[in-house]
Structures are given as structure tokens and as C-alpha cells.
Amino acid sequence: MRAAALLRELALARADGSLRHFLARLGRIDVLVIDDWAMAPLNENERREVWEICEDRYQTRSTILTSSCRFRTGMSRSAIPPLPTHPRPSGS
């Protein structure tokens, strides 16, 4: 599923009151692939709902996020802090 389509479906489900049902449907998918992740910044509702999807699936189902964005760009757009960068010790 493309990320834009997922976010659109989440917004529609939130608007019509079927969000719990939609999240339950996603929870039954064995491998959820979200394509074109982080192509645009997420708003607070989107960020919370995507986090809930990932949290509900943790250790029970697989979730794959694919993106053509650079890693740091995608991380900043999804409001997940980037990993710290440490200089290599001399002589390595």
C-alpha cells in the first residue's frame, strides 16, 4: 500500500468513525508493506496513527516501510529522531 493511500484511508476512517475497524483490518495483514514512506511530512494525527499501527503489529506481524528518500530526510519527515552520528576513532 502506498503511504499516501494509507494516510488518505486513515483520514477517511477517522472522519466517518470507522478508524478502529480500519486499524483492526490492517492488524490482520501478515506483511504490511508501506511504499513511498516519508515522501511528505506527517501531521500529528498521521504520526500518532502510523505509530499505533506499528505498535499494534510489533512482534506479531511484519511491517516494511520503503522509500526513495535519503535516510535522514525520511526520518525528519516522520518526526523520528535520526540516529546519532559519532566520528570514528583515529586509526580505524
CSV table of N, CA and C in Angstrom, one decimal:
chain,number,residue,atom,x,y,z
A,1,MET,N,0.8,-1.2,0.0
A,1,MET,CA,0.0,0.0,0.0
A,1,MET,C,0.9,1.2,0.0
A,2,ARG,N,0.6,2.2,-0.9
A,2,ARG,CA,1.4,3.4,-0.9
A,2,ARG,C,1.0,4.2,0.4
A,3,ALA,N,2.0,4.9,0.9
A,3,ALA,CA,1.9,5.7,2.1
A,3,ALA,C,0.8,6.7,2.0
A,4,ALA,N,0.7,7.4,0.8
A,4,ALA,CA,-0.3,8.4,0.6
A,4,ALA,C,-1.7,7.8,0.7
A,5,ALA,N,-1.9,6.6,0.1
A,5,ALA,CA,-3.2,5.9,0.2
A,5,ALA,C,-3.5,5.5,1.6
A,6,LEU,N,-2.5,5.0,2.3
A,6,LEU,CA,-2.8,4.7,3.7
A,6,LEU,C,-3.2,5.9,4.5
A,7,LEU,N,-2.5,7.0,4.4
A,7,LEU,CA,-2.8,8.2,5.1
A,7,LEU,C,-4.2,8.7,4.7
A,8,ARG,N,-4.6,8.6,3.5
A,8,ARG,CA,-5.9,9.0,3.0
A,8,ARG,C,-7.0,8.1,3.6
A,9,GLU,N,-6.8,6.8,3.6
A,9,GLU,CA,-7.7,5.9,4.3
A,9,GLU,C,-7.8,6.1,5.8
A,10,LEU,N,-6.7,6.4,6.4
A,10,LEU,CA,-6.8,6.7,7.8
A,10,LEU,C,-7.6,8.0,8.1
A,11,ALA,N,-7.4,9.0,7.3
A,11,ALA,CA,-8.2,10.3,7.4
A,11,ALA,C,-9.7,10.0,7.2
A,12,LEU,N,-10.0,9.2,6.2
A,12,LEU,CA,-11.4,8.9,5.9
A,12,LEU,C,-12.1,8.1,7.1
A,13,ALA,N,-11.3,7.1,7.5
A,13,ALA,CA,-11.8,6.3,8.6
A,13,ALA,C,-12.0,7.1,9.9
A,14,ARG,N,-11.1,8.0,10.2
A,14,ARG,CA,-11.2,8.9,11.3
A,14,ARG,C,-12.4,9.8,11.2
A,15,ALA,N,-12.7,10.3,10.0
A,15,ALA,CA,-13.8,11.2,9.7
A,15,ALA,C,-15.2,10.5,9.8
A,16,ASP,N,-15.2,9.2,9.4
A,16,ASP,CA,-16.5,8.5,9.4
A,16,ASP,C,-16.7,7.6,10.6
A,17,GLY,N,-15.7,7.7,11.5
A,17,GLY,CA,-15.9,6.9,12.8
A,17,GLY,C,-15.5,5.4,12.7
A,18,SER,N,-14.9,5.0,11.6
A,18,SER,CA,-14.5,3.6,11.4
A,18,SER,C,-13.0,3.3,11.6
A,19,LEU,N,-12.3,4.2,12.3
A,19,LEU,CA,-10.9,4.1,12.5
A,19,LEU,C,-10.5,2.8,13.2
A,20,ARG,N,-11.2,2.5,14.3
A,20,ARG,CA,-10.9,1.2,15.0
A,20,ARG,C,-11.0,0.0,14.1
A,21,HIS,N,-12.1,0.0,13.3
A,21,HIS,CA,-12.3,-1.1,12.3
A,21,HIS,C,-11.2,-1.2,11.3
A,22,PHE,N,-10.8,0.0,10.7
A,22,PHE,CA,-9.7,0.0,9.7
A,22,PHE,C,-8.4,-0.5,10.3
A,23,LEU,N,-8.1,0.0,11.6
A,23,LEU,CA,-6.9,-0.4,12.2
A,23,LEU,C,-6.9,-1.9,12.5
A,24,ALA,N,-8.1,-2.5,12.8
A,24,ALA,CA,-8.2,-3.9,13.1
A,24,ALA,C,-7.9,-4.7,11.8
A,25,ARG,N,-8.5,-4.1,10.6
A,25,ARG,CA,-8.2,-4.8,9.3
A,25,ARG,C,-6.7,-4.8,9.0
A,26,LEU,N,-6.1,-3.7,9.2
A,26,LEU,CA,-4.6,-3.7,9.0
A,26,LEU,C,-3.9,-4.7,9.9
A,27,GLY,N,-4.4,-4.8,11.1
A,27,GLY,CA,-3.8,-5.7,12.0
A,27,GLY,C,-3.8,-7.2,11.6
A,28,ARG,N,-4.7,-7.5,10.7
A,28,ARG,CA,-4.8,-8.9,10.3
A,28,ARG,C,-3.9,-9.2,9.1
A,29,ILE,N,-3.3,-8.2,8.5
A,29,ILE,CA,-2.4,-8.4,7.3
A,29,ILE,C,-1.1,-9.0,7.8
A,30,ASP,N,-0.6,-10.1,7.3
A,30,ASP,CA,0.6,-10.7,7.8
A,30,ASP,C,1.9,-9.8,7.5
A,31,VAL,N,2.0,-9.3,6.3
A,31,VAL,CA,3.1,-8.5,6.0
A,31,VAL,C,2.5,-7.2,5.3
A,32,LEU,N,2.6,-6.1,6.1
A,32,LEU,CA,2.1,-4.8,5.6
A,32,LEU,C,3.3,-4.0,5.0
A,33,VAL,N,3.3,-3.8,3.7
A,33,VAL,CA,4.3,-3.0,3.0
A,33,VAL,C,3.8,-1.6,2.7
A,34,ILE,N,4.4,-0.6,3.3
A,34,ILE,CA,4.0,0.8,3.1
A,34,ILE,C,5.1,1.4,2.2
A,35,ASP,N,4.7,1.6,0.9
A,35,ASP,CA,5.6,2.1,-0.1
A,35,ASP,C,5.6,3.7,-0.1
A,36,ASP,N,6.7,4.2,-0.6
A,36,ASP,CA,6.8,5.7,-0.7
A,36,ASP,C,6.7,6.4,0.6
A,37,TRP,N,7.3,5.8,1.7
A,37,TRP,CA,7.2,6.3,3.0
A,37,TRP,C,8.0,7.6,3.1
A,38,ALA,N,7.5,8.6,3.8
A,38,ALA,CA,8.2,9.8,4.1
A,38,ALA,C,8.4,10.7,2.9
A,39,MET,N,7.5,10.6,1.9
A,39,MET,CA,7.6,11.5,0.8
A,39,MET,C,7.1,12.9,1.1
A,40,ALA,N,6.3,13.0,2.2
A,40,ALA,CA,5.8,14.3,2.7
A,40,ALA,C,5.8,14.2,4.2
A,41,PRO,N,5.9,15.3,4.8
A,41,PRO,CA,5.9,15.3,6.3
A,41,PRO,C,4.5,14.8,6.8
A,42,LEU,N,4.5,14.2,8.0
A,42,LEU,CA,3.3,13.7,8.6
A,42,LEU,C,2.8,14.8,9.6
A,43,ASN,N,1.4,14.9,9.7
A,43,ASN,CA,0.9,15.8,10.7
A,43,ASN,C,0.8,15.0,12.0
A,44,GLU,N,0.3,15.6,13.1
A,44,GLU,CA,0.3,14.9,14.4
A,44,GLU,C,-0.6,13.7,14.4
A,45,ASN,N,-1.8,13.8,13.8
A,45,ASN,CA,-2.8,12.7,13.7
A,45,ASN,C,-2.2,11.5,12.9
A,46,GLU,N,-1.6,11.8,11.8
A,46,GLU,CA,-1.0,10.8,10.9
A,46,GLU,C,0.2,10.1,11.7
A,47,ARG,N,1.0,10.9,12.3
A,47,ARG,CA,2.1,10.3,13.1
A,47,ARG,C,1.6,9.4,14.2
A,48,ARG,N,0.6,9.8,14.9
A,48,ARG,CA,0.1,9.0,16.0
A,48,ARG,C,-0.5,7.7,15.5
A,49,GLU,N,-1.3,7.8,14.4
A,49,GLU,CA,-1.9,6.6,13.8
A,49,GLU,C,-0.9,5.6,13.2
A,50,VAL,N,0.1,6.1,12.5
A,50,VAL,CA,1.1,5.2,12.0
A,50,VAL,C,1.8,4.5,13.1
A,51,TRP,N,2.1,5.3,14.2
A,51,TRP,CA,2.8,4.7,15.4
A,51,TRP,C,1.9,3.6,16.0
A,52,GLU,N,0.6,3.9,16.0
A,52,GLU,CA,-0.3,2.9,16.6
A,52,GLU,C,-0.3,1.6,15.7
A,53,ILE,N,-0.3,1.8,14.4
A,53,ILE,CA,-0.3,0.6,13.5
A,53,ILE,C,1.0,-0.2,13.8
A,54,CYS,N,2.1,0.5,13.8
A,54,CYS,CA,3.4,-0.2,14.1
A,54,CYS,C,3.4,-0.9,15.5
A,55,GLU,N,2.9,-0.2,16.5
A,55,GLU,CA,2.9,-0.7,17.8
A,55,GLU,C,2.0,-1.9,17.9
A,56,ASP,N,0.8,-1.9,17.3
A,56,ASP,CA,-0.1,-3.0,17.3
A,56,ASP,C,0.5,-4.2,16.6
A,57,ARG,N,1.3,-4.0,15.6
A,57,ARG,CA,1.9,-5.1,14.9
A,57,ARG,C,3.2,-5.6,15.5
A,58,TYR,N,3.8,-4.9,16.4
A,58,TYR,CA,5.1,-5.3,17.0
A,58,TYR,C,5.1,-6.7,17.5
A,59,GLN,N,6.0,-7.5,17.1
A,59,GLN,CA,6.2,-8.9,17.5
A,59,GLN,C,5.1,-9.8,17.1
A,60,THR,N,4.2,-9.4,16.3
A,60,THR,CA,3.1,-10.3,15.8
A,60,THR,C,3.0,-10.4,14.3
A,61,ARG,N,3.2,-9.3,13.6
A,61,ARG,CA,3.1,-9.2,12.2
A,61,ARG,C,4.3,-8.4,11.7
A,62,SER,N,4.6,-8.5,10.4
A,62,SER,CA,5.7,-7.7,9.8
A,62,SER,C,5.2,-6.5,9.1
A,63,THR,N,6.0,-5.4,9.3
A,63,THR,CA,5.7,-4.1,8.6
A,63,THR,C,7.0,-3.7,7.9
A,64,ILE,N,6.9,-3.3,6.6
A,64,ILE,CA,8.0,-2.9,5.9
A,64,ILE,C,7.7,-1.5,5.3
A,65,LEU,N,8.6,-0.6,5.6
A,65,LEU,CA,8.5,0.8,5.0
A,65,LEU,C,9.5,0.9,4.0
A,66,THR,N,9.1,1.3,2.8
A,66,THR,CA,10.0,1.6,1.7
A,66,THR,C,10.0,3.0,1.3
A,67,SER,N,11.1,3.6,0.9
A,67,SER,CA,11.2,5.0,0.5
A,67,SER,C,12.4,5.2,-0.4
A,68,SER,N,12.2,6.2,-1.3
A,68,SER,CA,13.3,6.6,-2.1
A,68,SER,C,14.0,7.9,-1.6
A,69,CYS,N,13.6,8.3,-0.4
A,69,CYS,CA,14.2,9.5,0.3
A,69,CYS,C,15.5,9.1,0.9
A,70,ARG,N,16.3,10.0,1.1
A,70,ARG,CA,17.5,9.8,1.9
A,70,ARG,C,17.1,9.5,3.3
A,71,PHE,N,17.9,8.7,4.0
A,71,PHE,CA,17.5,8.2,5.4
A,71,PHE,C,17.2,9.4,6.3
A,72,ARG,N,18.1,10.4,6.4
A,72,ARG,CA,17.9,11.5,7.3
A,72,ARG,C,16.7,12.3,7.0
A,73,THR,N,16.4,12.5,5.6
A,73,THR,CA,15.3,13.3,5.2
A,73,THR,C,14.0,12.5,5.6
A,74,GLY,N,13.9,11.3,5.4
A,74,GLY,CA,12.8,10.5,5.7
A,74,GLY,C,12.5,10.5,7.2
A,75,MET,N,13.6,10.3,8.0
A,75,MET,CA,13.4,10.3,9.5
A,75,MET,C,12.9,11.7,10.0
A,76,SER,N,13.4,12.8,9.4
A,76,SER,CA,12.9,14.1,9.9
A,76,SER,C,11.5,14.3,9.5
A,77,ARG,N,11.1,13.8,8.3
A,77,ARG,CA,9.7,14.0,7.9
A,77,ARG,C,8.7,13.1,8.7
A,78,SER,N,9.2,12.0,9.3
A,78,SER,CA,8.3,11.2,10.1
A,78,SER,C,8.4,11.6,11.5
A,79,ALA,N,9.2,12.6,11.9
A,79,ALA,CA,9.4,13.0,13.2
A,79,ALA,C,10.1,12.0,14.1
A,80,ILE,N,10.8,11.0,13.5
A,80,ILE,CA,11.5,10.1,14.3
A,80,ILE,C,13.0,10.6,14.3
A,81,PRO,N,13.5,10.8,15.5
A,81,PRO,CA,14.9,11.4,15.5
A,81,PRO,C,15.9,10.5,14.9
A,82,PRO,N,16.8,11.2,14.1
A,82,PRO,CA,17.8,10.4,13.4
A,82,PRO,C,18.8,9.8,14.4
A,83,LEU,N,19.4,8.7,14.0
A,83,LEU,CA,20.4,8.1,14.9
A,83,LEU,C,21.6,9.0,15.0
A,84,PRO,N,22.2,9.1,16.2
A,84,PRO,CA,23.4,10.0,16.4
A,84,PRO,C,24.5,9.5,15.5
A,85,THR,N,25.3,10.5,15.1
A,85,THR,CA,26.5,10.2,14.3
A,85,THR,C,27.7,10.5,15.1
A,86,HIS,N,28.6,9.5,15.2
A,86,HIS,CA,29.8,9.7,16.0
A,86,HIS,C,31.0,9.6,15.1
A,87,PRO,N,32.0,10.4,15.3
A,87,PRO,CA,33.2,10.3,14.5
A,87,PRO,C,33.9,9.0,14.8
A,88,ARG,N,34.5,8.4,13.8
A,88,ARG,CA,35.3,7.2,14.0
A,88,ARG,C,36.6,7.6,14.8
A,89,PRO,N,37.0,6.7,15.7
A,89,PRO,CA,38.2,6.9,16.5
A,89,PRO,C,39.4,7.0,15.5
A,90,SER,N,40.4,7.7,15.8
A,90,SER,CA,41.6,7.8,15.0
A,90,SER,C,42.2,6.4,14.8
A,91,GLY,N,42.8,6.1,13.7
A,91,GLY,CA,43.5,4.9,13.5
A,91,GLY,C,42.5,3.7,13.1
A,92,SER,N,41.2,4.0,12.8
A,92,SER,CA,40.3,3.0,12.4
A,92,SER,C,40.2,2.9,10.9
